CSV table of C-alpha atoms and ligand atoms in Angstrom, one decimal:
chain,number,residue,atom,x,y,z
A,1,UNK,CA,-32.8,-2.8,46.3
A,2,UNK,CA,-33.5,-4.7,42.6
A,3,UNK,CA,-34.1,-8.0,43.8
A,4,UNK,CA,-33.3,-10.9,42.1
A,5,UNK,CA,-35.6,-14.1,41.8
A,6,UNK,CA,-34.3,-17.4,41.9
A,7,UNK,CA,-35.2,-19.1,38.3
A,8,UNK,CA,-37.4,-21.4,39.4
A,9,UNK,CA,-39.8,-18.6,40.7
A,10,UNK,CA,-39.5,-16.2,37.8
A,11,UNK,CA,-40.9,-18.9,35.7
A,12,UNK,CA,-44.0,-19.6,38.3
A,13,UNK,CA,-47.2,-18.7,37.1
A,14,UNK,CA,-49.9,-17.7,39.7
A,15,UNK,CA,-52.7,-20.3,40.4
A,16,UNK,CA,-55.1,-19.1,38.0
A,17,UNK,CA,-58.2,-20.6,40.2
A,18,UNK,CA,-56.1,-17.9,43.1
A,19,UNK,CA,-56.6,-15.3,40.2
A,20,UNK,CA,-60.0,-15.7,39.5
A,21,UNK,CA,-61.3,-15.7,43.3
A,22,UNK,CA,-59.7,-12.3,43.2
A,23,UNK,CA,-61.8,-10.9,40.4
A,24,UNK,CA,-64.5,-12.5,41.7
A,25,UNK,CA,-64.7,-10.8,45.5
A,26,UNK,CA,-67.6,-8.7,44.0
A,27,UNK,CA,-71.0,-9.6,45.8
A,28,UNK,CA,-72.6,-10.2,42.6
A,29,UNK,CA,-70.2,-11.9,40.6
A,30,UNK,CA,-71.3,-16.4,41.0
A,31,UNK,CA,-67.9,-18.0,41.1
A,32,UNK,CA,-68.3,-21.8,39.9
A,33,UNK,CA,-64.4,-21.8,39.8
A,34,UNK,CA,-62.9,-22.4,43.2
A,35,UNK,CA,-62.5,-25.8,44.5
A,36,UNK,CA,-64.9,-24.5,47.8
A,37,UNK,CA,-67.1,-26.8,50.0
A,38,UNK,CA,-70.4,-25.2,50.8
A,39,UNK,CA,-69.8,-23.4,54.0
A,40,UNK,CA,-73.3,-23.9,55.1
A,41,UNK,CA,-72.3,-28.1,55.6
A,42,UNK,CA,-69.2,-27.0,58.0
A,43,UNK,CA,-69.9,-29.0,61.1
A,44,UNK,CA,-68.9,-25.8,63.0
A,45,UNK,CA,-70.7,-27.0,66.5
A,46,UNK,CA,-69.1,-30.4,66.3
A,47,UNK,CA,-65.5,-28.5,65.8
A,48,UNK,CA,-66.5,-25.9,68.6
A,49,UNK,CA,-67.5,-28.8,70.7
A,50,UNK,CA,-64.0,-30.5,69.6
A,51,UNK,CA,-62.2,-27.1,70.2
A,52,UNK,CA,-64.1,-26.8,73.5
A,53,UNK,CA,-62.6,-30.0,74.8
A,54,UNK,CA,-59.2,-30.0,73.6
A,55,UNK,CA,-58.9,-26.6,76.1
A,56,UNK,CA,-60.9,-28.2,79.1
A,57,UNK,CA,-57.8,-31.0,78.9
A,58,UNK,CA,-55.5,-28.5,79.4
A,59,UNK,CA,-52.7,-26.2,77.6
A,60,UNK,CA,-51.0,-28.6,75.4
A,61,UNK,CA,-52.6,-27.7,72.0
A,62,UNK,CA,-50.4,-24.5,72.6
A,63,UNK,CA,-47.2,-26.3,72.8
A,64,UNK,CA,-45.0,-27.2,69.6
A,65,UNK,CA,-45.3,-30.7,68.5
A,66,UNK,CA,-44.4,-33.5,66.9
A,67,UNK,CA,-43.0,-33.4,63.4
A,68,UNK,CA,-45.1,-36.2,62.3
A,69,UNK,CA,-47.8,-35.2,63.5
A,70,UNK,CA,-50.1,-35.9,67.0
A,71,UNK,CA,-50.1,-39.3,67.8
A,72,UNK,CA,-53.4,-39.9,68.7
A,73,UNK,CA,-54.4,-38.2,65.5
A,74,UNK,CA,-52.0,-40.7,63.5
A,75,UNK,CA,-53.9,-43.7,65.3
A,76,UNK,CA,-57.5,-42.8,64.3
A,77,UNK,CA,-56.7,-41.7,61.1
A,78,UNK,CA,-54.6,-45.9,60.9
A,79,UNK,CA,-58.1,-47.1,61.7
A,80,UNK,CA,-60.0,-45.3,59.5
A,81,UNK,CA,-57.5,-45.8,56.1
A,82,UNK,CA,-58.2,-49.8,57.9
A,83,UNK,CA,-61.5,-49.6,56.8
A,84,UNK,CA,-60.6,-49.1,53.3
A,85,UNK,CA,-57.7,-51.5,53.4
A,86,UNK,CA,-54.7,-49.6,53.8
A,87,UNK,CA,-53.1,-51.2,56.5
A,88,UNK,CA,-50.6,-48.6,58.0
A,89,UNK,CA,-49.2,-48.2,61.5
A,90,UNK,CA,-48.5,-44.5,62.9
A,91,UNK,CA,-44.7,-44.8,61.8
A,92,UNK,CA,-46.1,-45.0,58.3
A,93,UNK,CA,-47.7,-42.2,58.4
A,94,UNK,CA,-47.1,-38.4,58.9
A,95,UNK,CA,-49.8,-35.4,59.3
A,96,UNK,CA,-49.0,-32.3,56.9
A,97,UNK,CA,-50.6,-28.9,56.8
A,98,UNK,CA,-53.3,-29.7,53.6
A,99,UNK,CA,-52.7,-32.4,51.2
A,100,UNK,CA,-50.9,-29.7,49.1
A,101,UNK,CA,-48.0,-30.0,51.1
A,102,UNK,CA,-47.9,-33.7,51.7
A,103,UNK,CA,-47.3,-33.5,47.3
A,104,UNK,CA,-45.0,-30.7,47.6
A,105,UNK,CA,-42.8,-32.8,50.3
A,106,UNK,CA,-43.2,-36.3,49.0
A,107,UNK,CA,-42.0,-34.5,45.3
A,108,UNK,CA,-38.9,-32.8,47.3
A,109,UNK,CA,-37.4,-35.8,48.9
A,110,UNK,CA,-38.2,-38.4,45.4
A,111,UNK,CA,-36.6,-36.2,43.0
A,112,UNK,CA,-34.1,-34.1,41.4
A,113,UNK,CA,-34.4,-30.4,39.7
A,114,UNK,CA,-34.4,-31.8,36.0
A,115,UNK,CA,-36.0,-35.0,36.6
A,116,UNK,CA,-39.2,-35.9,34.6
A,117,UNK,CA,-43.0,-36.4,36.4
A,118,UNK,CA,-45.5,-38.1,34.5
A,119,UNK,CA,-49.5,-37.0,35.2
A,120,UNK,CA,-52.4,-37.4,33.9
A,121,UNK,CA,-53.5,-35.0,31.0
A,122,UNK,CA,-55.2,-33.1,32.6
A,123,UNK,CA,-54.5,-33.0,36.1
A,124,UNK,CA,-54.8,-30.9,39.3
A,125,UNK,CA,-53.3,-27.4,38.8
A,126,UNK,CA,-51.2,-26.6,41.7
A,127,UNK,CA,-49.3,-30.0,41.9
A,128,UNK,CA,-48.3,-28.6,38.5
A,129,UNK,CA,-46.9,-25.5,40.6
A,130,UNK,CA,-45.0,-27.8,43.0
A,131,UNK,CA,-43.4,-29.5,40.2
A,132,UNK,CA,-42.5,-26.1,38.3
A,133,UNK,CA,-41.3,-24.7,41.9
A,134,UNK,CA,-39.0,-27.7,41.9
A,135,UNK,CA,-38.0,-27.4,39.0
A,136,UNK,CA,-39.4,-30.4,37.8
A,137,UNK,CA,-40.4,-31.4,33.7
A,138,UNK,CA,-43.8,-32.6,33.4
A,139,UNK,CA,-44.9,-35.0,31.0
A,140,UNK,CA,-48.5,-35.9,30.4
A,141,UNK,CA,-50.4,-39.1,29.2
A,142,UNK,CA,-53.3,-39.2,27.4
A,143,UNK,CA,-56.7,-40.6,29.4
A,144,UNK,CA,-60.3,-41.2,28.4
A,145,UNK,CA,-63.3,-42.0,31.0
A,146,UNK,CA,-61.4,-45.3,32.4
A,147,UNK,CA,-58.2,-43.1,33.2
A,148,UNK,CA,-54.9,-43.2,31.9
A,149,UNK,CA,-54.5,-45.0,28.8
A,150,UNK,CA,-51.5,-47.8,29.4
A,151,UNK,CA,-49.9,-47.8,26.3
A,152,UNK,CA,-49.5,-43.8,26.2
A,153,UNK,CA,-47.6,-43.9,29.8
A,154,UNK,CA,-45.8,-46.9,28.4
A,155,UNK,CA,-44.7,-44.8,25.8
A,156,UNK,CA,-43.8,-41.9,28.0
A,157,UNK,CA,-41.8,-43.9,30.3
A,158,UNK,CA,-39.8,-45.4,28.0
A,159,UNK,CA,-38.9,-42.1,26.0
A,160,UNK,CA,-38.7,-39.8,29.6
A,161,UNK,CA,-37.6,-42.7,32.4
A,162,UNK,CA,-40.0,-40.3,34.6
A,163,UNK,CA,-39.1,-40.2,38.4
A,164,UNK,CA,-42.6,-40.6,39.6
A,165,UNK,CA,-46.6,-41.3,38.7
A,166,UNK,CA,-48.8,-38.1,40.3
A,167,UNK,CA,-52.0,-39.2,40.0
A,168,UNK,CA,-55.5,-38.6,41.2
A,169,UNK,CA,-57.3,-41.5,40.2
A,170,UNK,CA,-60.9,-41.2,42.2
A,171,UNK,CA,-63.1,-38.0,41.0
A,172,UNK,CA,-60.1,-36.4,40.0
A,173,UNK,CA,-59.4,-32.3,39.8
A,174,UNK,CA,-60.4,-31.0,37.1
A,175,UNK,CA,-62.4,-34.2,35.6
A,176,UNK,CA,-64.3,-35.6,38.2
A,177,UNK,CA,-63.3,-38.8,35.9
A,178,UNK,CA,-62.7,-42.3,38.4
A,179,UNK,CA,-60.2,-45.0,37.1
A,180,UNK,CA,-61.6,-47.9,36.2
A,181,UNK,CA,-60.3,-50.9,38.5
A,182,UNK,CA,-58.6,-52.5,35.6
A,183,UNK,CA,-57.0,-49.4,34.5
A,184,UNK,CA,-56.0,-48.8,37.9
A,185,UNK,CA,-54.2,-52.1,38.0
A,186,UNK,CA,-52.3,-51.9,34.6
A,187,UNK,CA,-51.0,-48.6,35.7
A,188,UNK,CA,-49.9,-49.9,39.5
A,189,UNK,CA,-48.3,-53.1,37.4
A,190,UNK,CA,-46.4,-50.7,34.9
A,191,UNK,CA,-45.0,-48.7,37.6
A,192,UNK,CA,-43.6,-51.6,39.8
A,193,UNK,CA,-42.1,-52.8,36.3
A,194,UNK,CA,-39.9,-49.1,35.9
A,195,UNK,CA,-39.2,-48.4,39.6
A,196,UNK,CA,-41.6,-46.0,39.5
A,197,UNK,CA,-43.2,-44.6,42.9
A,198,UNK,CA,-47.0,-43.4,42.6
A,199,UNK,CA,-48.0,-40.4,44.9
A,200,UNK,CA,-52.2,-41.3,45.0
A,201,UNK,CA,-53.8,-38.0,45.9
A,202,UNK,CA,-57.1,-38.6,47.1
A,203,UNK,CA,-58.8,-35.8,48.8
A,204,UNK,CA,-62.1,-36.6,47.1
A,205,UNK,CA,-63.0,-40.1,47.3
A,206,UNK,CA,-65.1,-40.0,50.4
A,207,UNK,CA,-67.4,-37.7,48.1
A,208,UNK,CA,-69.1,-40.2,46.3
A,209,UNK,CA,-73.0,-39.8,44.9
A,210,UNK,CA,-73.6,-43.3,45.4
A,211,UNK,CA,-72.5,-45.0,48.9
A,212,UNK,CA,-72.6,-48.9,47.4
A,213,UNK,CA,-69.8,-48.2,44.9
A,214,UNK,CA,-66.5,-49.3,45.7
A,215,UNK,CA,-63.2,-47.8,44.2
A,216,UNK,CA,-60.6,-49.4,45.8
A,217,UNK,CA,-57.3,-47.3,45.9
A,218,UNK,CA,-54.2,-48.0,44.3
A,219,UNK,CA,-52.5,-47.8,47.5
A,220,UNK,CA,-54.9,-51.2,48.4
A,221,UNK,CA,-54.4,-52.7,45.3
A,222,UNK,CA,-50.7,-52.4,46.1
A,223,UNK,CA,-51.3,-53.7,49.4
A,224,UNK,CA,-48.2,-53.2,51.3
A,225,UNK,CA,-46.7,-50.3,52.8
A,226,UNK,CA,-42.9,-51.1,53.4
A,227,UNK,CA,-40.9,-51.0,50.2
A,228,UNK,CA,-44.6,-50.5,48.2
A,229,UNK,CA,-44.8,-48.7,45.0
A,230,UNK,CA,-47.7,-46.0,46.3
A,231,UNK,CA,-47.6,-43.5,48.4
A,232,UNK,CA,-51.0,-42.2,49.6
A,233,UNK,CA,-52.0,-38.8,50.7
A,234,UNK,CA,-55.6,-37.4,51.5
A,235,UNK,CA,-57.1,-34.5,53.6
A,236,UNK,CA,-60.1,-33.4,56.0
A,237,UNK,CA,-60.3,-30.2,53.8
A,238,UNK,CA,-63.4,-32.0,51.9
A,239,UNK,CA,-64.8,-34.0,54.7
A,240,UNK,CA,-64.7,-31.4,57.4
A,241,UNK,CA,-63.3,-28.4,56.6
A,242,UNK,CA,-60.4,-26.7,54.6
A,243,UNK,CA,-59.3,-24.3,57.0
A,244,UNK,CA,-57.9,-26.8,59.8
A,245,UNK,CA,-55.6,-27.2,56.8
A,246,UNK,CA,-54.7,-30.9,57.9
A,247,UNK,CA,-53.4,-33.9,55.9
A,248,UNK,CA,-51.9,-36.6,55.4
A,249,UNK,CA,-49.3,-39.3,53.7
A,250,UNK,CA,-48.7,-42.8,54.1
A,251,UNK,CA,-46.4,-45.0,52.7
A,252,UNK,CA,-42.8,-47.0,53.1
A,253,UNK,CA,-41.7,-45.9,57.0
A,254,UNK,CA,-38.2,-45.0,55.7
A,255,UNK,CA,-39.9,-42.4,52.7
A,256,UNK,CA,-42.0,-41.2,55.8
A,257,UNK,CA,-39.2,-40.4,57.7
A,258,UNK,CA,-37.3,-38.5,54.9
A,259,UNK,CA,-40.5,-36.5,54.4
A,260,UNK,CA,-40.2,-35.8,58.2
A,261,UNK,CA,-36.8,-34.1,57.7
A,262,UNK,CA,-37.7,-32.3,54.6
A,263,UNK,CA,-41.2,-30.8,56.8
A,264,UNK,CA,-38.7,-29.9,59.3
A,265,UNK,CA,-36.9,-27.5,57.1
A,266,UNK,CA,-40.4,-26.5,56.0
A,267,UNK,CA,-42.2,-25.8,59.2
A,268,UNK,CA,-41.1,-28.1,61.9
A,269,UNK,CA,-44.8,-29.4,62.5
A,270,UNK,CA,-48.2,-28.3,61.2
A,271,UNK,CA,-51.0,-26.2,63.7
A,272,UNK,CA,-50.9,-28.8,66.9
A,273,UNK,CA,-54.5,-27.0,67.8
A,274,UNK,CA,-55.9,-28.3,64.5
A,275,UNK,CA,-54.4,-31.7,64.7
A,276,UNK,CA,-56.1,-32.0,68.2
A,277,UNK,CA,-59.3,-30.5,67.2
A,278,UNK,CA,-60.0,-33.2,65.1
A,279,UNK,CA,-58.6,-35.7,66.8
A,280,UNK,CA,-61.6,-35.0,69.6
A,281,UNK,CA,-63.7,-34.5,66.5
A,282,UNK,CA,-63.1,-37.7,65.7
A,283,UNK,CA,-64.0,-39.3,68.8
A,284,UNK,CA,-66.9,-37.2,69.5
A,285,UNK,CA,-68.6,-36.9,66.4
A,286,UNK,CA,-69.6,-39.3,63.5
A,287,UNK,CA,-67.7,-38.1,60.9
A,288,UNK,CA,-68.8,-40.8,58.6
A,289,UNK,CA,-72.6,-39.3,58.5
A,290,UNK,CA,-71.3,-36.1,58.0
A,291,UNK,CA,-69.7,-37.3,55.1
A,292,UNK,CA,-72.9,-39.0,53.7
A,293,UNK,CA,-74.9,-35.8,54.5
A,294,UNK,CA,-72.2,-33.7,52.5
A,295,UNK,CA,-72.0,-36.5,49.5
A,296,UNK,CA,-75.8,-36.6,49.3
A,297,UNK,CA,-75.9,-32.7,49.3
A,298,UNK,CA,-73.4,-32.4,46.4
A,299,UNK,CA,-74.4,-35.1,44.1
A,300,UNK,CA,-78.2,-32.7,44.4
A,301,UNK,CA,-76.2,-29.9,43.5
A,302,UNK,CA,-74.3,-31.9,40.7
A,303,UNK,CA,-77.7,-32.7,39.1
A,304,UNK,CA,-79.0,-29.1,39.9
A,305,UNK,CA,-75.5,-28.3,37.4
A,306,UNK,CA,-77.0,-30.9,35.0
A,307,UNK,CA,-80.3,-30.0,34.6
A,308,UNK,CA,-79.9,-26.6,34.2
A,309,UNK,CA,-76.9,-26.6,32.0
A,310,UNK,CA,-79.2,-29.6,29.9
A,311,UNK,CA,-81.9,-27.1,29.6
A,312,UNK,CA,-80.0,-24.4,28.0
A,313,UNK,CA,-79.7,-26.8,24.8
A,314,UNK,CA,-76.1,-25.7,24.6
A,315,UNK,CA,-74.9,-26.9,20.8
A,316,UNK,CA,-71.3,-28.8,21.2
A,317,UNK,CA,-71.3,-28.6,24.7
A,318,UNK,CA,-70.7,-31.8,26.6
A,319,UNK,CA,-70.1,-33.2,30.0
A,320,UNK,CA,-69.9,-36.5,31.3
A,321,UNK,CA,-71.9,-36.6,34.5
A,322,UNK,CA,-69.5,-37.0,38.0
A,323,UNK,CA,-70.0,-40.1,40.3
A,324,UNK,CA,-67.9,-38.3,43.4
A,325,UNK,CA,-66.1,-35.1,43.8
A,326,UNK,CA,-66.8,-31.4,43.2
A,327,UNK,CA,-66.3,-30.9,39.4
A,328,UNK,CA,-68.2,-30.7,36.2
A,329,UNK,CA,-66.0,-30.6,33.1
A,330,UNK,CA,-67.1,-28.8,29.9
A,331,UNK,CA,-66.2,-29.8,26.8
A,332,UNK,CA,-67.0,-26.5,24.7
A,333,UNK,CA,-67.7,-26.3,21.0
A,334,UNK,CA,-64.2,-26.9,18.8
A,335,UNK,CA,-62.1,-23.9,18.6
A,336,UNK,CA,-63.9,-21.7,21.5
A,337,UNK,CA,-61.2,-20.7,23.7
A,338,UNK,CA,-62.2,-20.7,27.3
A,339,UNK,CA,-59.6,-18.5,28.3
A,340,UNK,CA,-61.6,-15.6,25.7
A,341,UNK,CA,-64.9,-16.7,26.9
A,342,UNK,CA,-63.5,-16.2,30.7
A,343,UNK,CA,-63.2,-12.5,30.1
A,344,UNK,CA,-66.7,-12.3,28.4
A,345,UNK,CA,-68.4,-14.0,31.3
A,346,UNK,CA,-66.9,-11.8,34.3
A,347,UNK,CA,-68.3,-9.2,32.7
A,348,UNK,CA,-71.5,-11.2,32.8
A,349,UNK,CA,-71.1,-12.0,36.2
A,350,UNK,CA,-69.9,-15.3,36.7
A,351,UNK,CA,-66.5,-17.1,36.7
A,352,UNK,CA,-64.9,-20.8,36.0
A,353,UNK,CA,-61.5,-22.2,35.4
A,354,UNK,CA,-60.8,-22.7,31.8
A,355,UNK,CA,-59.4,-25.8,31.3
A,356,UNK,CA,-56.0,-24.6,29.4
A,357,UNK,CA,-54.9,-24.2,33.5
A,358,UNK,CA,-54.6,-27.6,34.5
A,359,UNK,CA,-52.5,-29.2,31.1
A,360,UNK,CA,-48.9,-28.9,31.9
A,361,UNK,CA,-48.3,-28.9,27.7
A,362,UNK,CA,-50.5,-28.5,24.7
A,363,UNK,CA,-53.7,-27.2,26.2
A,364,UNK,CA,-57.3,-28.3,25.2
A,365,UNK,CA,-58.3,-24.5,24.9
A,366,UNK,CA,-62.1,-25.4,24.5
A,367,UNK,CA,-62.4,-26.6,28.1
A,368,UNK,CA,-63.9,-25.7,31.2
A,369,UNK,CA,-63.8,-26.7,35.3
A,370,UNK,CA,-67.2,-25.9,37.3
A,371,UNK,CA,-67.3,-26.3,40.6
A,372,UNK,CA,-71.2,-27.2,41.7
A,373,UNK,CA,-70.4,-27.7,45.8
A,374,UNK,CA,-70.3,-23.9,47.0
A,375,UNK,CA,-73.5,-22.1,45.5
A,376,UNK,CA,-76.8,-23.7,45.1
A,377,UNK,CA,-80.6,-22.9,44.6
A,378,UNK,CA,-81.1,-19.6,42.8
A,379,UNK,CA,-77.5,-18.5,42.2
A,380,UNK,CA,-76.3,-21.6,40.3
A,381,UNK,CA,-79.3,-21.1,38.1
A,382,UNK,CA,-78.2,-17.4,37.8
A,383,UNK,CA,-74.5,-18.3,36.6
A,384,UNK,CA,-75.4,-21.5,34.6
A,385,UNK,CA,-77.9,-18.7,32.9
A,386,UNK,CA,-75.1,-16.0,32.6
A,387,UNK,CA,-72.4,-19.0,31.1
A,388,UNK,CA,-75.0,-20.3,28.9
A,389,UNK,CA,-75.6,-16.1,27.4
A,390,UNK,CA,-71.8,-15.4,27.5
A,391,UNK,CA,-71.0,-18.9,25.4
A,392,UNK,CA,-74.1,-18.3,23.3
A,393,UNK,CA,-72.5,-14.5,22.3
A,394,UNK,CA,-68.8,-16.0,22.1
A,395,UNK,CA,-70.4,-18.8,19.3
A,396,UNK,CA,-72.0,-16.4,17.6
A,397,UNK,CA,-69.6,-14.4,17.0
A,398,UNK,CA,-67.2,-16.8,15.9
B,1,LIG,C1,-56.4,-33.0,43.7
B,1,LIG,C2,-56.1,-32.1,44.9
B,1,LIG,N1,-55.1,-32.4,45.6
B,1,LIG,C3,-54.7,-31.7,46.7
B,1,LIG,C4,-55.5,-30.6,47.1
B,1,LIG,C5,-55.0,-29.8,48.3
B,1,LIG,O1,-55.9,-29.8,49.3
B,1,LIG,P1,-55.5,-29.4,50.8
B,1,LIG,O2,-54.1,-28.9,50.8
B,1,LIG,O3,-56.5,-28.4,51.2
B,1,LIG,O4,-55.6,-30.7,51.6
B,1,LIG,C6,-56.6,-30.3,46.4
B,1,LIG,C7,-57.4,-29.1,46.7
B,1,LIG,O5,-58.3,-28.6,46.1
B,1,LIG,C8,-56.9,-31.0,45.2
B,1,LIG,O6,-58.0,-30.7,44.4
């Protein structure tokens, strides 16, 4: 049989952070480029504990469940988005399997094949693959340390009428970058002007380096679910651990409910065991010190990154130093394409996302994403040395 794809899946490109974890299975080869917590942190005798109790009550983890997710799940998690003022109740909210699909659903039922997104340039790779998948155009405004610059998505919207705002506005994927506050409310005021809903994605900022700083969300800013202009998702993939794949959205109760339907198509509920696991994780276990423990162990192994990278003496390469979150970005010397330099430095032994992956259009080619969260000790001073020979070659012989 010659099968024939649909057009929307012929035109897909693979995840290129998916492709790089497969080159990079080798026991010796560092990987600095997929988005993995440091396994060592996973609280895996709290979750036995929680898994331990969710049986002793009985068989009902088994059982299918709720599209929207388990209840008791839905109340904890209301408390704790309280704390950061997002006031939702359970109705407002729905439990997804990962953030990823909370985007993927929350796209599906606000727009149209053909209908325009607007992101930030760059932005997170594979809600670039939901959009494509859905057939979706992507246009991209320009940002700088603060975030998106105003006037750019002013002029965006006004030549595209985009759909929607996808945005990840706290330690964002691939730039680590956090809006400023003021940005953050030009951008909310702009999109209430056009109609435009805001899907927040915020899986990272629990993960912040220093606990007194504040960055309030845009869903707070907003400050109202029913009929408000964002709609919020996050994760435990960070906090806890990626493989319960568990998420969530929040938002207007009648957006919630059309997300419900679309989920149903889609997998009538997510894993009912993980949903209860951390729900008795959650009430036996103080997630919030976890969460400080595994903040104060990345931002050591964001300045371990630093250091080390600082010490090569590196000529034209820059970063700006992450408050939160689980990236470095590089900016490489002018004209070095990171794409090239990828192939150079597998050989080396050591991997990293070039940047070109996460712009939907006109790619800054001398870029690069690190991830400093999963290796530490002698092995990120093995890569950053291996990086540091491999751009060092690709310069010199350029
Ligand atoms: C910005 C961003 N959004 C969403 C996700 C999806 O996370 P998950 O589906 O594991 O919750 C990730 C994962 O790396 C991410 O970086």
């Amino acid at each position: 049989m010659d099968y024939r794809f649909s057009s929307r899946v012929s035109q897909l490109k693979s995840s290129v952070v998916r492709d790089i974890l497969k080159l990079t299975q080798g026991k010796d080869m560092i990987s600095f480029a997929g988005g993995l917590p440091a396994e060592e942190l996973f609280p895996v005798q709290a979750v036995k504990e929680a898994a331990d109790r969710v049986f002793a009550e009985g068989s009902s983890a088994l059982q299918y469940g709720l599209t929207e997710g388990h209840l008791p799940l839905r109340e904890q998690l209301c408390e704790r988005m309280a704390a950061k003022q997002m006031i939702v109740n359970p109705e407002q909210m729905i439990l997804t399997t990962g953030s990823q699909q909370a985007i993927d659903l929350l796209v599906s039922v606000l727009t149209e094949p053909g209908d325009v997104v607007l992101v930030e340039k760059p932005t997170y790779l594979a809600s670039l693959q939901v959009f494509a998948l859905q057939g979706l155009k992507v246009v991209a405004a320009e940002s700088d340390e603060h975030g998106i610059i105003p006037e750019d998505a002013l002029r965006l919207i006004r030549e595209h009428r985009p759909k929607l705002l996808y945005a990840v506005p706290t330690f964002g994927n691939p730039t680590g970058r956090v809006w400023s506050v003021e940005r953050r409310r030009k951008l909310l005021e702009l999109c209430k002007q056009h109609q435009m809903p805001i899907i927040e994605d915020d899986p990272y900022g629990d993960i912040k380096f220093e606990t007194s700083e504040r960055f309030p969300t845009l869903f707070s800013l907003d400050g109202r679910a029913e009929k408000g202009t964002v709609l919020y998702t996050s994760t435990f993939s960070k906090t806890v651990a990626p493989a319960l794949r568990t998420g969530w959205a929040i938002g207007d109760s009648g957006v919630i409910r059309m997300v419900a339907k679309a989920k149903q198509a889609a997998d009538l509920h997510s894993s009912t065991i993980d949903q209860q696991i951390l729900s008795q994780l959650l009430s036996g276990f103080n997630l919030d010190d976890h969460i400080r423990l595994i903040s104060k162990a990345y931002g050591e192994r964001m300045m371990e990154m630093h250091e080390l990278l600082k010490r090569q003496g590196l000529r034209d390469v820059s970063w700006v130093m992450p408050k939160g979150g689980m990236f470095l970005w590089l900016e490489l010397p002018d004209g070095l394409d990171a794409d090239a330099l990828l192939r150079g430095s597998v050989r080396k032994g050591v991997a990293f996302v070039p940047g070109s992956a996460f712009f939907a259009e006109q790619p800054q080619r001398n870029t690069a994403r690190l991830n400093y969260t999963y290796n530490t000790g002698a092995r990120t001073k093995l890569g950053v040395e291996r990086l540091a020979e491999a751009i060092g070659e690709f310069t010199a012989r350029s």
